[in-house]
Coordinates of C-alpha atoms and ligand atoms in Angstrom, one line a residue:
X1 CA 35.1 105.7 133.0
X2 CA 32.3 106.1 130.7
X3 CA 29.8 103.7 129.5
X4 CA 32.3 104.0 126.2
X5 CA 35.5 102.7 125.1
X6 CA 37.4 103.0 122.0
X7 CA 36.9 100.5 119.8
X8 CA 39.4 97.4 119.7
X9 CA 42.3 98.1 117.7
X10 CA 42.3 102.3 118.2
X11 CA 44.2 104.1 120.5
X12 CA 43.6 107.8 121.6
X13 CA 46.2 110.0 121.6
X14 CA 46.5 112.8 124.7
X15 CA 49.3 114.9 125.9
X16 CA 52.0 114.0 127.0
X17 CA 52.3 111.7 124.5
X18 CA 50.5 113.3 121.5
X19 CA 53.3 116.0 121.7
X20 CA 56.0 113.0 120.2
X21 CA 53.7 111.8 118.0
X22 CA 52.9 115.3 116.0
X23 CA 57.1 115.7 116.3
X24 CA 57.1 112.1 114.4
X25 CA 54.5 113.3 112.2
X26 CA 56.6 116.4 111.2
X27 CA 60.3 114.5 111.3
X28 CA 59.2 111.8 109.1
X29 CA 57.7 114.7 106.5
X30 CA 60.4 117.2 107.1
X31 CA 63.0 115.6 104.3
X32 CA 60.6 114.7 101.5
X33 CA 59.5 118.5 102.2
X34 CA 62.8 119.7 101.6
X35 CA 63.1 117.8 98.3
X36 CA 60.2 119.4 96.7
X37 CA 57.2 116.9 97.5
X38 CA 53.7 119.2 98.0
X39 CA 51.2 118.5 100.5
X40 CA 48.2 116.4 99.0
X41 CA 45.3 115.6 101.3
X42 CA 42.7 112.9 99.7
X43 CA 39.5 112.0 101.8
X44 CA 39.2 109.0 104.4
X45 CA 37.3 106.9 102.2
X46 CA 36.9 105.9 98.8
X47 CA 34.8 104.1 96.0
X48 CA 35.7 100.3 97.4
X49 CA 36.8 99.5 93.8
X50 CA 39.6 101.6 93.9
X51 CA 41.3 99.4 96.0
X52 CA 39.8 96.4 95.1
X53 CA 41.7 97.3 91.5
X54 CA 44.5 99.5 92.6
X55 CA 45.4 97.1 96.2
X56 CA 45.0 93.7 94.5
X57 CA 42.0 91.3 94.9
X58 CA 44.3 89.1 96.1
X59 CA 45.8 90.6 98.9
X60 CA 45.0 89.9 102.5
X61 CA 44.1 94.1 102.6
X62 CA 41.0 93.8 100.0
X63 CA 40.2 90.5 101.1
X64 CA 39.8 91.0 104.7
X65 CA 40.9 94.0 106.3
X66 CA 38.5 96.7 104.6
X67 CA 36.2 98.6 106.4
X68 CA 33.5 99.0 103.4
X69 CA 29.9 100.6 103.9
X70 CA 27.3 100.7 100.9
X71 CA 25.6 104.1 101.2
X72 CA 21.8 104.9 101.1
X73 CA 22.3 105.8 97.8
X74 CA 23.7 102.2 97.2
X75 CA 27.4 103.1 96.6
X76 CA 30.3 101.2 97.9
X77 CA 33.0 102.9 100.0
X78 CA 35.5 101.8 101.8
X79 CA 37.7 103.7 104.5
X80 CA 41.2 104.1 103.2
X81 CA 43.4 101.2 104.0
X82 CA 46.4 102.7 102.4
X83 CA 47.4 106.1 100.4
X84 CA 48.9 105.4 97.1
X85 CA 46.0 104.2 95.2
X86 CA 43.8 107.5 96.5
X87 CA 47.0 109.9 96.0
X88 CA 47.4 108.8 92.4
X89 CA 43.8 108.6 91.9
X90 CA 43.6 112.2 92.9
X91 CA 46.7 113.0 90.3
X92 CA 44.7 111.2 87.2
X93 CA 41.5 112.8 88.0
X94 CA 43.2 116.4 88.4
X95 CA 45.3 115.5 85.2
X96 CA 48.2 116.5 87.0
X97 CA 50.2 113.6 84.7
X98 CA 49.3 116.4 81.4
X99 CA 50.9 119.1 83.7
X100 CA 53.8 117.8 81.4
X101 CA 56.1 118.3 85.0
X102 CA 56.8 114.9 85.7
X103 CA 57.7 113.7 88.2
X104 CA 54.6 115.3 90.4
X105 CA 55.8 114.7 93.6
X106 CA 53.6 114.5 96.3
X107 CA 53.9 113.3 100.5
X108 CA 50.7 113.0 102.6
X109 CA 50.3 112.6 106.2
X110 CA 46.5 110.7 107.6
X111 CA 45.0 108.2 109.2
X112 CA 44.5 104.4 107.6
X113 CA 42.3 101.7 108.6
X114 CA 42.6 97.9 108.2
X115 CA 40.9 95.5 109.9
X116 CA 43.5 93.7 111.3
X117 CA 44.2 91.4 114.7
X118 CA 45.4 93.8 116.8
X119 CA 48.1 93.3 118.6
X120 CA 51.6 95.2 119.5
X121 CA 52.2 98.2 117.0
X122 CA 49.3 97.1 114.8
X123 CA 45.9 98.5 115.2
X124 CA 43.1 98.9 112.9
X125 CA 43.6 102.7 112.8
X126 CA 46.9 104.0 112.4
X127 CA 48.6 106.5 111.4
X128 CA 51.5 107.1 108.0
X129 CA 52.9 109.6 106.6
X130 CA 53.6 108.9 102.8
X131 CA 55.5 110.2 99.9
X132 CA 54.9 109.7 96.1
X133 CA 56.5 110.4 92.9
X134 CA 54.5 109.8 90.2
X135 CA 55.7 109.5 86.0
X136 CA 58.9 109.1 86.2
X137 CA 61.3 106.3 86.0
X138 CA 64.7 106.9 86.8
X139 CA 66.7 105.4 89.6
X140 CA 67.5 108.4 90.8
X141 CA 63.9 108.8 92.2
X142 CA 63.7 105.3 93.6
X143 CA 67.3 106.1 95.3
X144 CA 66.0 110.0 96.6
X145 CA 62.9 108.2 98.5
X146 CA 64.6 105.6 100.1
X147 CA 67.5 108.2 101.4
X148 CA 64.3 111.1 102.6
X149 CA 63.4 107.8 104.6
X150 CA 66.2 106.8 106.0
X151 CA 67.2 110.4 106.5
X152 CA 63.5 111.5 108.6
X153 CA 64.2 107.9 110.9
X154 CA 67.9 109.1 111.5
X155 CA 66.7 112.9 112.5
X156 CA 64.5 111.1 115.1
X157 CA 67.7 110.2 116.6
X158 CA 66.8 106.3 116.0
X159 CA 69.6 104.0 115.4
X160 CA 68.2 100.4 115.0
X161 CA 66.5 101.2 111.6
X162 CA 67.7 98.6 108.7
X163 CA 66.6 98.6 104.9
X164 CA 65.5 96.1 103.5
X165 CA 65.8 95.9 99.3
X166 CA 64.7 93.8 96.3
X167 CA 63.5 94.1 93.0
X168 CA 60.2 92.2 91.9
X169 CA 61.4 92.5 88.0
X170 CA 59.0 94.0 85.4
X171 CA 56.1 92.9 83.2
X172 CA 59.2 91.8 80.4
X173 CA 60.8 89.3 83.3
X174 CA 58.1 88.7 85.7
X175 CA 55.6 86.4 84.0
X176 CA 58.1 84.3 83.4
X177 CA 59.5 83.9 86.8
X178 CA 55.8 83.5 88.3
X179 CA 55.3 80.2 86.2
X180 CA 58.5 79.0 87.3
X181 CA 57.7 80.2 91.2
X182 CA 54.0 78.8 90.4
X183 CA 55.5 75.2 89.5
X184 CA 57.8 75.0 91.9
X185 CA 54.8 75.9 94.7
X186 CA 52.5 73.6 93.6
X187 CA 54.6 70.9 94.5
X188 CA 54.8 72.0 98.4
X189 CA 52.4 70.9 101.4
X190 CA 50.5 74.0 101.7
X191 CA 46.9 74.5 102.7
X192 CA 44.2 75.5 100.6
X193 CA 44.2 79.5 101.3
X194 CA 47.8 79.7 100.3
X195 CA 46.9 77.6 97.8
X196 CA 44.9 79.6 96.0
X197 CA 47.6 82.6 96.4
X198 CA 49.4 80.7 94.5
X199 CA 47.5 80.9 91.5
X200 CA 46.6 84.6 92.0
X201 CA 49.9 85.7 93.3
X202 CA 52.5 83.2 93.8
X203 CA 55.2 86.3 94.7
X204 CA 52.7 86.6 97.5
X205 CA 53.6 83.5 99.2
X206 CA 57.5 84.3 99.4
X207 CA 56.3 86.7 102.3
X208 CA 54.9 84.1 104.0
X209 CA 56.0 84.5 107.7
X210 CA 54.9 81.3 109.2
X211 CA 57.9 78.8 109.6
X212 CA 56.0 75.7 107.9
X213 CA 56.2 77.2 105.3
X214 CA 59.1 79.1 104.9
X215 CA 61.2 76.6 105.2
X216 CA 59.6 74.7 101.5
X217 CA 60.6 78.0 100.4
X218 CA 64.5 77.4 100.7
X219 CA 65.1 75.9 97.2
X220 CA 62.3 78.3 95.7
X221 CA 63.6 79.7 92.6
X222 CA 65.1 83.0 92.7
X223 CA 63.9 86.2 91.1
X224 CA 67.1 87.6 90.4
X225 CA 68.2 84.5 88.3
X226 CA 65.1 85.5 85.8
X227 CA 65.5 89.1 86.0
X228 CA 65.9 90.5 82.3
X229 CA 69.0 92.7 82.0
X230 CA 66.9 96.3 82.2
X231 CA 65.7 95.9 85.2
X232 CA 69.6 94.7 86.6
X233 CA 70.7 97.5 85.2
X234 CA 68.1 99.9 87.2
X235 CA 68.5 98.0 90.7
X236 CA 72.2 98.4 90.2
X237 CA 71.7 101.7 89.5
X238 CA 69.9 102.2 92.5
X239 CA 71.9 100.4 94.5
X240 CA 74.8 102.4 93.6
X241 CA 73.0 105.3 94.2
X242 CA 72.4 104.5 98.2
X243 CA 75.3 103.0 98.3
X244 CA 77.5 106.8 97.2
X245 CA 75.4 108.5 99.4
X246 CA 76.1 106.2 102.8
X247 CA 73.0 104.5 103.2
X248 CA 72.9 101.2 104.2
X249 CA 70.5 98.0 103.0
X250 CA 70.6 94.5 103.1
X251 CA 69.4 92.3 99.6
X252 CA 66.3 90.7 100.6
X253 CA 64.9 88.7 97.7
X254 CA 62.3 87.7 99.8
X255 CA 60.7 91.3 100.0
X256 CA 57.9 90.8 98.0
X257 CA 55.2 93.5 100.2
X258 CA 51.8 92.8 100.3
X259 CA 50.7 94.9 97.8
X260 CA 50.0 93.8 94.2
X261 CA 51.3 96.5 92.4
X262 CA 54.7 97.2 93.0
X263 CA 57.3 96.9 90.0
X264 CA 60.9 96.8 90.0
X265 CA 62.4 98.6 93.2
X266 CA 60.7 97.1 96.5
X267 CA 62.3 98.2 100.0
X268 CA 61.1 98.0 103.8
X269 CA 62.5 99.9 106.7
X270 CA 62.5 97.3 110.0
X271 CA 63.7 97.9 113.6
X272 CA 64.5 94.9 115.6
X273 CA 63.0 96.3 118.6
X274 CA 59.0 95.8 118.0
X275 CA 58.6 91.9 117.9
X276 CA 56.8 90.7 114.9
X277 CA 55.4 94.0 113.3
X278 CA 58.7 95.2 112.9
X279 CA 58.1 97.1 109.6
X280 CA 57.8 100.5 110.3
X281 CA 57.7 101.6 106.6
X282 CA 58.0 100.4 103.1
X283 CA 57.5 101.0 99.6
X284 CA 58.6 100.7 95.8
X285 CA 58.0 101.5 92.7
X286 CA 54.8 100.5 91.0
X287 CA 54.6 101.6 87.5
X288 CA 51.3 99.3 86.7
X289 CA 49.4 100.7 89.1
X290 CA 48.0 103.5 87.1
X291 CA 46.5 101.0 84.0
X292 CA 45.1 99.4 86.7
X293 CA 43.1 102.3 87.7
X294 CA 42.2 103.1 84.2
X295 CA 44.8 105.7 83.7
X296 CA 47.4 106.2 81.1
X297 CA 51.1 104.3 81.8
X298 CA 52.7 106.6 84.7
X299 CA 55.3 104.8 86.1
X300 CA 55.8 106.0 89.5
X301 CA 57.5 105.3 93.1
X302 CA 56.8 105.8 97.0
X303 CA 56.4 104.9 100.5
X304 CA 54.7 104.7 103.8
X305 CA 56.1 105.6 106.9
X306 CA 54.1 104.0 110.0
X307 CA 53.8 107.2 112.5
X308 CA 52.7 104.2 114.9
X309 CA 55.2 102.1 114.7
X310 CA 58.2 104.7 114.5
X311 CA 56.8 106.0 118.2
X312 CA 57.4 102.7 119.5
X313 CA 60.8 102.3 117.8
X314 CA 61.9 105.4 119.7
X315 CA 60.9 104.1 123.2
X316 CA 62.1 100.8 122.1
X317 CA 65.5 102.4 122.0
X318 CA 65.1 105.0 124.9
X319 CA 65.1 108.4 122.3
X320 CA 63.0 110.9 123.6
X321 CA 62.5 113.2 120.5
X322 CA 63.4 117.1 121.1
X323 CA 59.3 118.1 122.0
X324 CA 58.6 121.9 122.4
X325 CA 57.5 122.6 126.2
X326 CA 53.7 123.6 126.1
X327 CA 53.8 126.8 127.5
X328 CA 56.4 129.5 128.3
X329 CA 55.0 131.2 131.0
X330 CA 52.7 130.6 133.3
X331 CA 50.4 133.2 135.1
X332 CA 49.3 133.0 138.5
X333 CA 46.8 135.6 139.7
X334 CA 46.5 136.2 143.6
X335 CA 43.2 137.8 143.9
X336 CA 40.1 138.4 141.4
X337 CA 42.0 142.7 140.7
X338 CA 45.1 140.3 139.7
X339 CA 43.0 137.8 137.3
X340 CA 42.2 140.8 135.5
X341 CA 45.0 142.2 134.8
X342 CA 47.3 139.0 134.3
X343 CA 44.5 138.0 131.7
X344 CA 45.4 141.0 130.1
X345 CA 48.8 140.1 130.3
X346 CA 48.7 136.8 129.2
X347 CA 46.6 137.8 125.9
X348 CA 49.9 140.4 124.9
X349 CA 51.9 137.6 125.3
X350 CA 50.3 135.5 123.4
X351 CA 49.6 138.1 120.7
X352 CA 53.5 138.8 121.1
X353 CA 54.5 134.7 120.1
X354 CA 55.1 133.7 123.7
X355 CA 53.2 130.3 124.2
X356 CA 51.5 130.9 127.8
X357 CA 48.8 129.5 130.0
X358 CA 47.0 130.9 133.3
X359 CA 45.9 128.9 136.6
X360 CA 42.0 129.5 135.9
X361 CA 39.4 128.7 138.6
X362 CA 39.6 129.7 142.1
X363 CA 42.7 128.5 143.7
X364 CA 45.5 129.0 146.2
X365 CA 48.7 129.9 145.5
X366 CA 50.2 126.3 146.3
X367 CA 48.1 124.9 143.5
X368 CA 48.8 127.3 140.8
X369 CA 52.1 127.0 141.5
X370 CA 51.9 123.7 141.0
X371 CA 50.3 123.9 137.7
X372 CA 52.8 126.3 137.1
X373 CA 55.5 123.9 137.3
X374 CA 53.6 121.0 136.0
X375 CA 53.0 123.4 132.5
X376 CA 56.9 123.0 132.0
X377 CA 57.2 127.0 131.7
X378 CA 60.6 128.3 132.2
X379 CA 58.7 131.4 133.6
X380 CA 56.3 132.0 135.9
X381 CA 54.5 135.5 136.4
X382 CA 52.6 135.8 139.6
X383 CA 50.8 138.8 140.9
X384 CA 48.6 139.8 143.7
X385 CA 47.5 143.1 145.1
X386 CA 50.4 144.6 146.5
X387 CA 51.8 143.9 143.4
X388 CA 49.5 145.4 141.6
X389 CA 49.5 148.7 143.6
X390 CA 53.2 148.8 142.8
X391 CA 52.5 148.1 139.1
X392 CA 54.8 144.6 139.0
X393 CA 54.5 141.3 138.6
X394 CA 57.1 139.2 140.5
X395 CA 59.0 137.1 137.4
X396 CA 59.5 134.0 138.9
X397 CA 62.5 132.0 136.9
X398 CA 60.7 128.6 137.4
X399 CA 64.8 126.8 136.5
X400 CA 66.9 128.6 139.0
X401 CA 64.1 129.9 141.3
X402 CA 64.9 133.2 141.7
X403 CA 62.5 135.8 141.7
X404 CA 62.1 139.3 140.6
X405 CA 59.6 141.8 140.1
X406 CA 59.4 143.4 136.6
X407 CA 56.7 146.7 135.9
X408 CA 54.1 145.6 134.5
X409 CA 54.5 148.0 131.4
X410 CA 57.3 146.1 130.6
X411 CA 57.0 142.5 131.2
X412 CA 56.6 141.2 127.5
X413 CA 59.4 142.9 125.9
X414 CA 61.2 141.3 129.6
X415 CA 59.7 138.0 128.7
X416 CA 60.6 138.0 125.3
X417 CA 64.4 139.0 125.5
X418 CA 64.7 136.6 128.8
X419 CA 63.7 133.9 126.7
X420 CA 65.5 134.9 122.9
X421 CA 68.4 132.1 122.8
X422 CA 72.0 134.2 123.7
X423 CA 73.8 135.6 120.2
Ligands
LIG1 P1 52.1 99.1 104.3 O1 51.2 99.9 103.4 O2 51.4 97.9 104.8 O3 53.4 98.8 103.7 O4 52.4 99.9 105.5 C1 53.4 100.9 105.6 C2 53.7 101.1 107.1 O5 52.6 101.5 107.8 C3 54.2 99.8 107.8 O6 55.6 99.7 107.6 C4 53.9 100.1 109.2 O7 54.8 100.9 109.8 C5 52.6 100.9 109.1 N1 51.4 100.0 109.3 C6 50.8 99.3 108.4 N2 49.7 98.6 108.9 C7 49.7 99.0 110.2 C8 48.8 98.7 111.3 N3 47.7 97.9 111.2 N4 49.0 99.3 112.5 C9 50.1 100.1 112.7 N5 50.9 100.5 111.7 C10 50.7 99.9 110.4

C-alpha cells in the first residue's frame, strides 16, 4: 500500500467490477435515450447559492452535506450535491425555455458529492444518472419518467425494485395543508433541530425515519384530504397512466423527499435488499424550482437514478448484468521474430473492430497462456518460429481447446468470421 488512501466515504472503481458499473451507467440511460432526452453535461461545482436557493436552506443537503470552497478570488462554490438545480440552471442561462420546444428534455450521467456518514450504499461521492423534462406540465411526462425508470431497473434484470408515489399538492393547496401539518407538529415531543424544521419545512419532518418520531406522526393530518381538485385530477391522471402501461407503485403519502422543491408528483424507487439506504432513485416534479433560481415559471419533472446503489441491488439479488468480455483475442508471441510480427497482427485486428490484447514483457509460454485465459478471449493466437517460417499462427479456440493453424495473410478475416454470431 501507499502512504495514501482514498478518502472516507469514496470508493475506487477497477476492473472487474468497473465493467458492471459502466453497463449500469448505460442501462439506466438507455430508455430515457430512446425517448428523446439529449445528453447535457454541467461542471462538478457550482456558485454555492444555487443550491442554497434551488436545494432548499432547509434541507439536511445545504445545511450540512456540501462540500463548499471560497476561491482566491473570493467566490463561493460548492461541489455538486445533486443535478437538477445545475441542469436547469444550464437550460435558463442557454434560454433553451425561449427555444419555444418545450418540453427540453434532457438525462445526465456524473458524479455527486454530499458529505454524508458513510455507511452501506451511501458515500460522499457517488455516482447518478439523471433525467429532466423541463416546461411542461402534463401527466403524461410525469407518467413517461417514472416508466424509463422502471423500465432501465427491469433491463438490468432486477426484480425487487418497488415504486413508491405521492403528491406534495401545489402552491393553490399546499400552504394550507403546512399550517394545518405545522399545528398539529407543534404539539408533539420533538427536539429542537426537528423543531425548527417544522417551521421551515414541516413536510420535511413526515420523512423522518427515526421511530420516536414516526410514531407522533400516525394521526398527522393527511395531504391528500387538503389536496385542491387540480392537482387530484393530475395524480389520477398519472396514476392511470402507470397503471395502463403495467407498472406497479404503492401510495405513499409519506414520500415527501428531501428536497424543497418538488410540486405535485413525488416518487422513489426502493429495493428491499440494501438495509436502510434502500432508495436507489427518486424524483418528481418541481415546477417552483425555476422562480427560485430567478427564472421565468417552467414547470418541469425528473429523477435520479443512484448508479451506486443499483450495483448493490443487483448483487443483492444475485444478477450479474450481461458485461462484454475485455478482449477477443489474445496474442502470445514465442520468441522476440514472433513479437514482431503478432504486434503487427494485433494492430489489424484492432484496426479491424476486434477487441485484442498481447502477453507483453518477457515471458514463457505457461504464463501468457495464462493471461490468455485470464483476458476472457474466446481466441487465442500464438506463434513462434516455426510458425513463423510456415507463415501461421496456431488459432487456439480458448472454449473448446482445439487448435489450428491459420496463414497469417488470413487470420483477421478468420478471426472476424469465427467470431460474427451464426445467421
Ligand atoms: P436524491 O437526490 O437524494 O433523491 O438521490 C437520488 C438517488 O441517488 C438515491 O435514490 C440514491 O440511489 C442515490 N444517492 C443519493 N445519495 C447517495 C449517497 N450519499 N451515496 C450513494 N448513493 C446516493
Amino acid at each position: 500500500m501507499s502512504t495514501f488512501s482514498a478518502p472516507k466515504g469514496t470508493y475506487d472503481l477497477l476492473p472487474p467490477d468497473s465493467a458492471i458499473v459502466l453497463a449500469v451507467r448505460e442501462a439506466l440511460a438507455a430508455p430515457a435515450r430512446r425517448a428523446g432526452y439529449g445528453y447535457v453535461e454541467t461542471p462538478g461545482f457550482e456558485h454555492t447559492e444555487l443550491f442554497s436557493r434551488g436545494v432548499g436552506e432547509s434541507t439536511d443537503i445545504v445545511t450540512k452535506e456540501m462540500y463548499t470552497l471560497t476561491t482566491r478570488g473570493g467566490t463561493h462554490l460548492a461541489l455538486r450535491p445533486e443535478g437538477t438545480a445545475s441542469v436547469l440552471r444550464a437550460v435558463l442561462q442557454a434560454n433553451l425555455h425561449r427555444a419555444g420546444n418545450l418540453p427540453a428534455k434532457l438525462w445526465y450521467s456524473g458524479t455527486y458529492y454530499r458529505y454524508e456518514r458513510p455507511q452501506a450504499g451511501r458515500y460522499r461521492h457517488f455516482s447518478q444518472v439523471g433525467a429532466e423534462a423541463v416546461g411542461a406540465e402534463d401527466p403524461a411526462l410525469d407518467a413517461e419518467l417514472i416508466i424509463l425508470a422502471a423500465d432501465a431497473f427491469a433491463s438490468l434484470g432486477l426484480t425487487g425494485v418497488r415504486l413508491l408515489l405521492n403528491t406534495l399538492g401545489d402552491r393553490e393547496c399546499r400552504p394550507a395543508y403546512r399550517a394545518a401539518l405545522q399545528d398539529f407538529l407543534r404539539g408533539l415531543d420533538l427536539d429542537a433541530d426537528t423543531r425548527a424544521r417544522v417551521e421551515i419545512n414541516p413536510l420535511r419532518v413526515l420523512d423522518d425515519k427515526r421511530e420516536s418520531v414516526r410514531r407522533q406522526l400516525a394521526e398527522a393530518p393527511r395531504l391528500r384530504d387538503h389536496l385542491c381538485q387540480a392537482c387530484k385530477a393530475y395524480h389520477e391522471q398519472v396514476r392511470e397512466l402507470l397503471t395502463a402501461e403495467g407498472v406497479a407503485f404503492t401510495d405513499d403519502d409519506r414520500l415527501v423527499r428531501g428536497l424543497d422543491y418538488y410540486t405535485r408528483t413525488t416518487f422513489e424507487f426502493v429495493h428491499d435488499g440494501l438495509g436502510s439506504q434502500s432508495a436507489v432513485g427518486g424524483g418528481g416534479r418541481y415546477d417552483g424550482l425555476s422562480e427560485l433560481i430567478g427564472g421565468p415559471p417552467l414547470p418541469s419533472v425528473g429523477w435520479a437514478l443512484g448508479v451506486d446503489r443499483t450495483v448493490l441491488a443487483l448483487r443483492a439479488e444475485g444478477v450479474e448484468p450481461p458485461v462484454p468480455a475485455t478482449v477477443e483475442v489474445f496474442a502470445v508471441p514465442l520468441g522476440s521474430e514472433a513479437r514482431r510480427v503478432l504486434f503487427g497482427l494485433v494492430t489489424a485486428l484492432r484496426r479491424a473492430g476486434v477487441a485484442t490484447d498481447l502477453a507483453y514483457g518477457e515471458r514463457g509460454v505457461k504464463s501468457a497462456m495464462r493471461s490468455a485465459n485470464r483476458s476472457g478471449a474466446r481466441f487465442a493466437v500464438v506463434a513462434g518460429e516455426r510458425d513463423l517460417a510456415e507463415g501461421v499462427a496456431q488459432l487456439k479456440d480458448l472454449e473448446s481447446g482445439e487448435q489450428s493453424p491459420v496463414p497469417l495473410a488470413s487470420l483477421v478475416e478468420e478471426v472476424r468470421g469465427r467470431l460474427a454470431p451464426p445467421v
